[in-house]
PDB file of C-alpha atoms in Angstrom:
ATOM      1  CA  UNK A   1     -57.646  44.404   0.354  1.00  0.00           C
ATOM      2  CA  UNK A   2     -60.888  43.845   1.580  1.00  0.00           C
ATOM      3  CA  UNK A   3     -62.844  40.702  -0.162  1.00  0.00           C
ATOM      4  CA  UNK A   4     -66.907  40.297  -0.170  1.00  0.00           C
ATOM      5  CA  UNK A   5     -67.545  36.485  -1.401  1.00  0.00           C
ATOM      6  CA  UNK A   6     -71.491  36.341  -2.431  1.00  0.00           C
ATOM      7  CA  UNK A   7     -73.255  32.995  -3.005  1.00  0.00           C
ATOM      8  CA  UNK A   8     -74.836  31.966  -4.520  1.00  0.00           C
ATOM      9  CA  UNK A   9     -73.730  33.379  -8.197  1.00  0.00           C
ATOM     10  CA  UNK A  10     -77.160  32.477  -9.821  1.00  0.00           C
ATOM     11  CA  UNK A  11     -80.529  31.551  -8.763  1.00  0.00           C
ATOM     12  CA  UNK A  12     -83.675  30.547 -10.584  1.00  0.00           C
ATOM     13  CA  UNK A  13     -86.537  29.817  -8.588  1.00  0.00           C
ATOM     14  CA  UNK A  14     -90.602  29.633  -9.418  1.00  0.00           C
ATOM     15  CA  UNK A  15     -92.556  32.377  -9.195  1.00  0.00           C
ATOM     16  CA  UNK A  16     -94.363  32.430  -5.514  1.00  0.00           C
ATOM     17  CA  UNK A  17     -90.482  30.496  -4.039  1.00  0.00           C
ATOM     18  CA  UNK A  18     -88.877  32.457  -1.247  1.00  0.00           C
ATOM     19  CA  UNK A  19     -85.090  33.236  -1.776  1.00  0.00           C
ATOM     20  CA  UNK A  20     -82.097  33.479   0.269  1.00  0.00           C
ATOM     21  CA  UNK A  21     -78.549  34.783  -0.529  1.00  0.00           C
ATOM     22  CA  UNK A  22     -75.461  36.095   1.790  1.00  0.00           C
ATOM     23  CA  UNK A  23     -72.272  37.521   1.721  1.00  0.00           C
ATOM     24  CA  UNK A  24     -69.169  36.911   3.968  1.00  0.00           C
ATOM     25  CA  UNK A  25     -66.067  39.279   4.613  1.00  0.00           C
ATOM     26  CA  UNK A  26     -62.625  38.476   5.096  1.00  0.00           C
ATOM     27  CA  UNK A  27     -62.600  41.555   7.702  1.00  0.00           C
ATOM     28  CA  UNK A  28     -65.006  43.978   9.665  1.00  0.00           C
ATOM     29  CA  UNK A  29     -67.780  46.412   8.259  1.00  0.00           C
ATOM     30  CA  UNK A  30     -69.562  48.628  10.161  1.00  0.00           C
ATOM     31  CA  UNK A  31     -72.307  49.069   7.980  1.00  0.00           C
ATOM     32  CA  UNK A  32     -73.959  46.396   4.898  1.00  0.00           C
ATOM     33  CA  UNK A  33     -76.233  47.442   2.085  1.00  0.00           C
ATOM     34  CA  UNK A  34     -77.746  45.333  -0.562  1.00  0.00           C
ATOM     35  CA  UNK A  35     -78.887  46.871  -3.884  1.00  0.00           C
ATOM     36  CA  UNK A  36     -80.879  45.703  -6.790  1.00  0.00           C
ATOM     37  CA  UNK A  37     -79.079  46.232 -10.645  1.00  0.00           C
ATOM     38  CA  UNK A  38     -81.780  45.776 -13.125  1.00  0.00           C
ATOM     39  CA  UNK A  39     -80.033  45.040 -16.874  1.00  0.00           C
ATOM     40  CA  UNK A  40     -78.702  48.117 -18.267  1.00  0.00           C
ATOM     41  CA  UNK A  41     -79.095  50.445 -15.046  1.00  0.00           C
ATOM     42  CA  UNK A  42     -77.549  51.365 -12.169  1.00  0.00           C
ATOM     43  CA  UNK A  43     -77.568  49.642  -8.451  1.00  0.00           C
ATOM     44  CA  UNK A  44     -80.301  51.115  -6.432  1.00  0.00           C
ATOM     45  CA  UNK A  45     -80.651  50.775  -2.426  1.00  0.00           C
ATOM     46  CA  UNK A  46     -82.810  48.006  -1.033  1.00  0.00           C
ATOM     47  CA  UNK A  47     -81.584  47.824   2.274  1.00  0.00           C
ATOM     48  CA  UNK A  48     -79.323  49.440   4.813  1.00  0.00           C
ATOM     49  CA  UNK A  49     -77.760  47.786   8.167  1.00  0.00           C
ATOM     50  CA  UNK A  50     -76.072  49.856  10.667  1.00  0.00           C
ATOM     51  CA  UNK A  51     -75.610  47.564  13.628  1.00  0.00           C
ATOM     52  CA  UNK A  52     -74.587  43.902  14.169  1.00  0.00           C
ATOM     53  CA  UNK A  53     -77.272  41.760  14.690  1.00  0.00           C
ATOM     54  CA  UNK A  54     -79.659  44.139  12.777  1.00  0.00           C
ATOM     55  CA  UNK A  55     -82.559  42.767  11.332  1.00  0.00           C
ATOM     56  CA  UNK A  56     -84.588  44.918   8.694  1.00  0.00           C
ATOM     57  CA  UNK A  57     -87.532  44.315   6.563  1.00  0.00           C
ATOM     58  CA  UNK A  58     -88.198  46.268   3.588  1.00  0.00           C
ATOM     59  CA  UNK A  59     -91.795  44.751   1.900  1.00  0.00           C
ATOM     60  CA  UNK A  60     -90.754  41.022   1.215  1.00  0.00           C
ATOM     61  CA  UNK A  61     -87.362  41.820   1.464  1.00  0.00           C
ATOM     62  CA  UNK A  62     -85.268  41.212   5.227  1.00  0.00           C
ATOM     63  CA  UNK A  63     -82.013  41.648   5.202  1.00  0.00           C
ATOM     64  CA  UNK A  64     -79.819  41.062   8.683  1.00  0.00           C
ATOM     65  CA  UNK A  65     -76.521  42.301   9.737  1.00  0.00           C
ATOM     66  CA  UNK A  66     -74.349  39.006  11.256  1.00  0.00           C
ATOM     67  CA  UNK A  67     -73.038  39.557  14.907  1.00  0.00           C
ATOM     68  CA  UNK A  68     -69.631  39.246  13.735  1.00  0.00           C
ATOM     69  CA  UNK A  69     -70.178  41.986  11.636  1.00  0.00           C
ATOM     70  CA  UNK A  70     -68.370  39.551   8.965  1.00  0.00           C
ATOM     71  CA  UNK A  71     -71.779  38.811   6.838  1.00  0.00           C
ATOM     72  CA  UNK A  72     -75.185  39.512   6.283  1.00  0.00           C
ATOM     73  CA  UNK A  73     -78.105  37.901   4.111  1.00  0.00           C
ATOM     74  CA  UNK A  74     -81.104  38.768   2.111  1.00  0.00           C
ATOM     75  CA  UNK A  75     -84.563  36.973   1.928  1.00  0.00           C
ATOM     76  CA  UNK A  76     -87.253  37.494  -0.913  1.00  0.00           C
ATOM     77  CA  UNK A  77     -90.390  36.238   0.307  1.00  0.00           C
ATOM     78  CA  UNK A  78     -93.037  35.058  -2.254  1.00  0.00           C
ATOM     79  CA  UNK A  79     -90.993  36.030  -5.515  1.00  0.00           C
ATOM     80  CA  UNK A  80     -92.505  37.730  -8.432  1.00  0.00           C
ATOM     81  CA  UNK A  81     -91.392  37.694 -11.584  1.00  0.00           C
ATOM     82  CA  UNK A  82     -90.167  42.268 -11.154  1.00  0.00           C
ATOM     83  CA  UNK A  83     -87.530  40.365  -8.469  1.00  0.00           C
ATOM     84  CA  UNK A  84     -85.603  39.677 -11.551  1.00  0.00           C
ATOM     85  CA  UNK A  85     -82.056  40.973 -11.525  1.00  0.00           C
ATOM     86  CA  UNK A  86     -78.764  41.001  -9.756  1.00  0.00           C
ATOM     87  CA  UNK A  87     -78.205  41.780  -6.130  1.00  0.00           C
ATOM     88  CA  UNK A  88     -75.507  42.906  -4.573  1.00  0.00           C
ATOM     89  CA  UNK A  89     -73.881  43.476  -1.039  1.00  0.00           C
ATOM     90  CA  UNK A  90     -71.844  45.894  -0.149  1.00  0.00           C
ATOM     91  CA  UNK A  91     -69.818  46.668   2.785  1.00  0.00           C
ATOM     92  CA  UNK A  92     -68.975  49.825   4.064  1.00  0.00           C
ATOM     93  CA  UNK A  93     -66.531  51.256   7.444  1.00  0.00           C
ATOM     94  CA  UNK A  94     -68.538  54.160   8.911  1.00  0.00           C
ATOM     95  CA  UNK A  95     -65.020  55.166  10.515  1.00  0.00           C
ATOM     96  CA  UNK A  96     -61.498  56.137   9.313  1.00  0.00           C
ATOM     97  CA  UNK A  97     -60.497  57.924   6.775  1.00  0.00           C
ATOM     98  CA  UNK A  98     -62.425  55.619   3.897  1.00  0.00           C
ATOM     99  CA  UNK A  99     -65.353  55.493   5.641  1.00  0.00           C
ATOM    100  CA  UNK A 100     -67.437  56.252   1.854  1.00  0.00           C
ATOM    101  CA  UNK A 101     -65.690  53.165  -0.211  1.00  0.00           C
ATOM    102  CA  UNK A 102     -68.341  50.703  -0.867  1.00  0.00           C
ATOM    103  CA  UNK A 103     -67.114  47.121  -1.414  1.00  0.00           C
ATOM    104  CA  UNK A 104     -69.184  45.371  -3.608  1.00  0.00           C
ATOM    105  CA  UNK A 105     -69.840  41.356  -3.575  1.00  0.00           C
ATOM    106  CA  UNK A 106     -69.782  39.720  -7.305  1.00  0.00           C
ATOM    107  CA  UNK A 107     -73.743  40.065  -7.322  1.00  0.00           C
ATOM    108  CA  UNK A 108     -76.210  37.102  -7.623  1.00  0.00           C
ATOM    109  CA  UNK A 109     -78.524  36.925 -10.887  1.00  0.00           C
ATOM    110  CA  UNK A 110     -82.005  35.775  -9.726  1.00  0.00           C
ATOM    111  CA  UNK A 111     -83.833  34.413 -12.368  1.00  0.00           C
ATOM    112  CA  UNK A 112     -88.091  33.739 -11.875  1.00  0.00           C
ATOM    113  CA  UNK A 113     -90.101  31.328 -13.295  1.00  0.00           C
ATOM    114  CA  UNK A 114     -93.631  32.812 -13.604  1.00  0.00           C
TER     115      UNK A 114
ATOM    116  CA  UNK B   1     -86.461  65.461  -8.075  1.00  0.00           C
ATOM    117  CA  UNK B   2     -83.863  64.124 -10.894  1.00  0.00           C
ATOM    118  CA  UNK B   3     -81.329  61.302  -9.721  1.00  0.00           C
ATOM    119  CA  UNK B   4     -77.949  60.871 -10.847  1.00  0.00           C
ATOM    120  CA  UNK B   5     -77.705  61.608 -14.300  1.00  0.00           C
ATOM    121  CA  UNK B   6     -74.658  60.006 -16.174  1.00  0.00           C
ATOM    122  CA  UNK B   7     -73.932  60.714 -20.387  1.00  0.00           C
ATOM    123  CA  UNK B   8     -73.235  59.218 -22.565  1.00  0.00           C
ATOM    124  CA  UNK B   9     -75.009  55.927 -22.022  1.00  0.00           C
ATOM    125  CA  UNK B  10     -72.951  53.892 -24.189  1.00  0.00           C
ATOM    126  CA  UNK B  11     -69.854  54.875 -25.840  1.00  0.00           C
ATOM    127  CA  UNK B  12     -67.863  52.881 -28.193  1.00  0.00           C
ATOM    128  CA  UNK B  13     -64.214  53.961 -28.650  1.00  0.00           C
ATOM    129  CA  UNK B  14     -61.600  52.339 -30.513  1.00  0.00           C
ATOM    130  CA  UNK B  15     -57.695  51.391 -29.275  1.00  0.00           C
ATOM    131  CA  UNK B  16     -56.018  54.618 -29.073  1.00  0.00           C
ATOM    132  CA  UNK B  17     -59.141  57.528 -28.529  1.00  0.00           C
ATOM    133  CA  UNK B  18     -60.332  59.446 -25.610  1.00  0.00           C
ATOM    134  CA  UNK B  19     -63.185  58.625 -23.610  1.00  0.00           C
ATOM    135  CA  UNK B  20     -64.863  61.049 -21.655  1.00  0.00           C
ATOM    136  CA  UNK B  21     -67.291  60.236 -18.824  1.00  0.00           C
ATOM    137  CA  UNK B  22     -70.203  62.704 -17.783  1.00  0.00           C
ATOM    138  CA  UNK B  23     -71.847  62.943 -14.473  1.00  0.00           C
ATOM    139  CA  UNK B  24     -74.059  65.352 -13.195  1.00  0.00           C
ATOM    140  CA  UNK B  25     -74.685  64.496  -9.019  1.00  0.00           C
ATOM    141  CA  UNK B  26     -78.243  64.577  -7.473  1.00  0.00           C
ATOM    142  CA  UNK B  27     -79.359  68.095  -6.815  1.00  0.00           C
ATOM    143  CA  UNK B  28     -77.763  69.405  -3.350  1.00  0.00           C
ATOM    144  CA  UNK B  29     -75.189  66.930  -3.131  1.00  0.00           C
ATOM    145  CA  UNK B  30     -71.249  67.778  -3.469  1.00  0.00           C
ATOM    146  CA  UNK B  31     -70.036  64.589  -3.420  1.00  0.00           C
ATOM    147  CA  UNK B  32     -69.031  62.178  -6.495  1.00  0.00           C
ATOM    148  CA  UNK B  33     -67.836  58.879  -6.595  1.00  0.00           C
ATOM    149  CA  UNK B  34     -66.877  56.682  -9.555  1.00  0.00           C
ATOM    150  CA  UNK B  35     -67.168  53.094  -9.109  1.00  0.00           C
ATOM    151  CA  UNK B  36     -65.673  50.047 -12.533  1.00  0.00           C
ATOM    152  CA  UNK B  37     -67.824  47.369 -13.171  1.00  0.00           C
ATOM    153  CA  UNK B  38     -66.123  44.512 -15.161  1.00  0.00           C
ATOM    154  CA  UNK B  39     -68.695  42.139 -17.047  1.00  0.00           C
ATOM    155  CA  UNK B  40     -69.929  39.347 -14.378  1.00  0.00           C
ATOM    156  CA  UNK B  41     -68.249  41.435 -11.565  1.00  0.00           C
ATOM    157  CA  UNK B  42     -69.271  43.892  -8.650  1.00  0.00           C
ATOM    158  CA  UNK B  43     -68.887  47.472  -8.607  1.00  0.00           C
ATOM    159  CA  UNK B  44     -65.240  48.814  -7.834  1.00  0.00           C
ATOM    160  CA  UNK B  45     -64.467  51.820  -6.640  1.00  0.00           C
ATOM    161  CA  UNK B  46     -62.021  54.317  -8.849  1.00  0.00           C
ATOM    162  CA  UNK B  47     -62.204  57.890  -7.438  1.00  0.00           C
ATOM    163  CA  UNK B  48     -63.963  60.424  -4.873  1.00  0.00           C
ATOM    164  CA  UNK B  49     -64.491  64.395  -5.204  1.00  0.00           C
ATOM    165  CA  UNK B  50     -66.012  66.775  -4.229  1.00  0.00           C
ATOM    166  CA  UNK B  51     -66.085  70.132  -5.720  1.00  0.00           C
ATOM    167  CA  UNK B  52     -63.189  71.131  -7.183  1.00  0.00           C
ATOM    168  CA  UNK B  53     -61.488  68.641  -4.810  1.00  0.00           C
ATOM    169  CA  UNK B  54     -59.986  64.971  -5.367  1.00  0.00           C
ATOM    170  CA  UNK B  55     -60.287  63.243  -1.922  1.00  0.00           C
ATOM    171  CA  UNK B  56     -59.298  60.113  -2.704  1.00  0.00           C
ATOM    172  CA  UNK B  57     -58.217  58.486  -6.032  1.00  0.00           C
ATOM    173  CA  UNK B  58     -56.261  55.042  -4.897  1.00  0.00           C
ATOM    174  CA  UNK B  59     -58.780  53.116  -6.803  1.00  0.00           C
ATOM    175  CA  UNK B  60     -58.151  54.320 -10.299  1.00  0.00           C
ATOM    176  CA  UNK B  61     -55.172  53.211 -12.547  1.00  0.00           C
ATOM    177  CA  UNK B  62     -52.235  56.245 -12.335  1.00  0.00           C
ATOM    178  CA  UNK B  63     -52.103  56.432 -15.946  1.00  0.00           C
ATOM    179  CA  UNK B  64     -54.298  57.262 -18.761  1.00  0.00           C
ATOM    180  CA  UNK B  65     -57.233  58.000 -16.125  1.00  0.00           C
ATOM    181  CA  UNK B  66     -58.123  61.312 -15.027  1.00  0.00           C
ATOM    182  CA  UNK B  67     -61.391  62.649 -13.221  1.00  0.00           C
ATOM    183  CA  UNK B  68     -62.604  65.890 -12.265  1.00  0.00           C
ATOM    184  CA  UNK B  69     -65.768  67.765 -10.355  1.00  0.00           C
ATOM    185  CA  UNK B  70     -65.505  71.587 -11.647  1.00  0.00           C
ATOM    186  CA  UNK B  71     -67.125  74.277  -9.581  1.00  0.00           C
ATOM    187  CA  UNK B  72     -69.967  74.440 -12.570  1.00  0.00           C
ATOM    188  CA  UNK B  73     -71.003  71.744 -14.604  1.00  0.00           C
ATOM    189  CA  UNK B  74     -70.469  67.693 -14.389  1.00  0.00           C
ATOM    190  CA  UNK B  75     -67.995  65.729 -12.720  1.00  0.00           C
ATOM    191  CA  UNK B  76     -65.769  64.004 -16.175  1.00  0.00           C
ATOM    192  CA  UNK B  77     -64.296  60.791 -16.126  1.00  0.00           C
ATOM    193  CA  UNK B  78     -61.994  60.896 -18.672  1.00  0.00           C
ATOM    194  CA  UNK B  79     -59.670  57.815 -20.356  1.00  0.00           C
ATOM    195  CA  UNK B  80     -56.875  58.773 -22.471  1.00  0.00           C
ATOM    196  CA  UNK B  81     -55.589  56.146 -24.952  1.00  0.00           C
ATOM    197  CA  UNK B  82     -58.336  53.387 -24.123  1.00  0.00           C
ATOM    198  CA  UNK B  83     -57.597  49.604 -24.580  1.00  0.00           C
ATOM    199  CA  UNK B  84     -59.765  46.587 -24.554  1.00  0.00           C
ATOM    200  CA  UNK B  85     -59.695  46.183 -21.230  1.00  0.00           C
ATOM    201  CA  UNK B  86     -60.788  49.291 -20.410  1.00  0.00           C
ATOM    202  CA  UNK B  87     -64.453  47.900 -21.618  1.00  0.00           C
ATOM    203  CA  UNK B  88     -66.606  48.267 -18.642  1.00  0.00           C
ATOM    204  CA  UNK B  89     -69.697  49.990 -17.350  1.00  0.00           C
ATOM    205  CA  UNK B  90     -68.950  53.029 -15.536  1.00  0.00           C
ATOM    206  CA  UNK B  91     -71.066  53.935 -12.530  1.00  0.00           C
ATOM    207  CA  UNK B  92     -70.744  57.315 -10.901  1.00  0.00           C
ATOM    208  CA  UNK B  93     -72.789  57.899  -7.267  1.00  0.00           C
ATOM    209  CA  UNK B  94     -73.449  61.016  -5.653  1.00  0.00           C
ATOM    210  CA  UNK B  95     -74.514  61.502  -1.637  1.00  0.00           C
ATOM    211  CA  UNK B  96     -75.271  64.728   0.395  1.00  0.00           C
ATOM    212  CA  UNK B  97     -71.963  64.575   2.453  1.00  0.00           C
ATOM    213  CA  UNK B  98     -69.464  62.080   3.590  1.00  0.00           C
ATOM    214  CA  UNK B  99     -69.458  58.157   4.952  1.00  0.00           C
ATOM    215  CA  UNK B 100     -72.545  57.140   5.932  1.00  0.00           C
ATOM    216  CA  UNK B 101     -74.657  59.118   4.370  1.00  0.00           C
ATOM    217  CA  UNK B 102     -76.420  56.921   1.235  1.00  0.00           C
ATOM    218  CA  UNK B 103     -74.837  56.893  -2.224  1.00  0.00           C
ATOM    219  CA  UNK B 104     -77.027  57.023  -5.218  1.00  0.00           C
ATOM    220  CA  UNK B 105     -76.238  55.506  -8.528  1.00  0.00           C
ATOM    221  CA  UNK B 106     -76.603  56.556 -12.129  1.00  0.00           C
ATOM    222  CA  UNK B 107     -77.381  54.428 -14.544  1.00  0.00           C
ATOM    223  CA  UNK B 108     -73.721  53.971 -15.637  1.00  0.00           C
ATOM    224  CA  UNK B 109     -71.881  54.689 -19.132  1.00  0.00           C
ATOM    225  CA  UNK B 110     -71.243  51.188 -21.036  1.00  0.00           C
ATOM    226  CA  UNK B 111     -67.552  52.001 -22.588  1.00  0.00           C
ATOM    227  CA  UNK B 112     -66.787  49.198 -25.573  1.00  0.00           C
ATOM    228  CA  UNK B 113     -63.359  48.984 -26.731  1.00  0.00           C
ATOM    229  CA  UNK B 114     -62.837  47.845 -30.341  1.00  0.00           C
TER     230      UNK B 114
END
């Protein structure tokens, strides 16, 4: 089956540092979101790529879809401590008959230092 | 505009009960999924319906798991005989239609085992 590997697992930065995670795929997605799970809730949607090569800003966050369409990565510019939580990617086809499974990456806790 | 709503937040069963799962979609949208999350791990994905309809349930164990989206009322996850390792948080995500189209999160049911 499909495999997302996210690094890093943790992160703990000082308030004001800029951050930088990826994932990589063992196959092809046509489309990669990243979410934000605060403790005790539910993912919600940061950012969506629909293209290779995409790069999209959302506030501090950019997120960029890799021309192989094998990985993507998110930056956090100027951290505060609200970026606290776990990120994930997730990797989805946008063709074939399981075109809505999302594949999920392990996550990455980011930790900040005010 | 309510999100996902999921019930019970946390449920705590012991070896051998029922656990049942409650998720009621975003307003407008016909289309469920139910994704496992295993402590320290990303989200997995178990089942998809739509109304009255299983599409596709390859992700969820062929016994003692069960799910449903009734014409009225929630979709139900439900978990006969639960074990230990059935302890997880359980997400469900609704969207407005197949594949691409965004899938929104609840804020999960926490199922502990004892």
């Amino acid at each position: 089956g499909q495999q997302l590997n996210q690094s890093p697992q943790s992160m703990f930065i000082q308030e004001g540092e800029d951050v930088s995670m990826n994932c990589t795929s063992s196959s092809i997605f046509n489309t990669w979101l990243w979410y934000k799970q605060d403790p005790g809730e539910g993912p919600v949607l940061l950012i969506a790529l629909y293209k290779a090569g995409e790069l999209t800003s959302n506030g501090r966050l950019t997120a960029q879809f890799g021309i192989t369409r094998k990985d993507s990565f998110l930056n956090i510019s100027a951290s505060i401590p609200s970026d606290v939580g776990i990120y994930f990617c997730a990797g989805q086809l946008s063709s074939g008959g399981s075109n809505y499974k999302l594949t999920f990456g392990k996550g990455t806790l980011l930790t900040v230092n005010p | 505009n309510a999100g996902v709503m999921q019930n019970p937040r946390h449920l705590v069963r012991r070896r051998g009960q029922e656990a049942r799962l409650r998720c009621s979609p975003m307003k407008g949208h016909s289309h469920v999924y139910w994704y496992r999350q295993l402590p320290e791990e990303g989200l997995k994905f178990m089942v998809y319906l739509q109304k009255e309809n299983i599409i596709d349930e390859s992700g969820m164990p062929k016994e003692r798991f069960s799910a449903e989206f009734p014409k009225e009322g929630p979709s139900i996850l439900r978990i006969q005989q639960v074990v230990r390792g059935d302890s997880a948080a359980y997400f469900c995500a609704s969207s407005i239609s197949q594949g691409k189209e965004t899938q929104y999160f609840g804020p999960g049911t926490r199922l502990l085992v004892l």
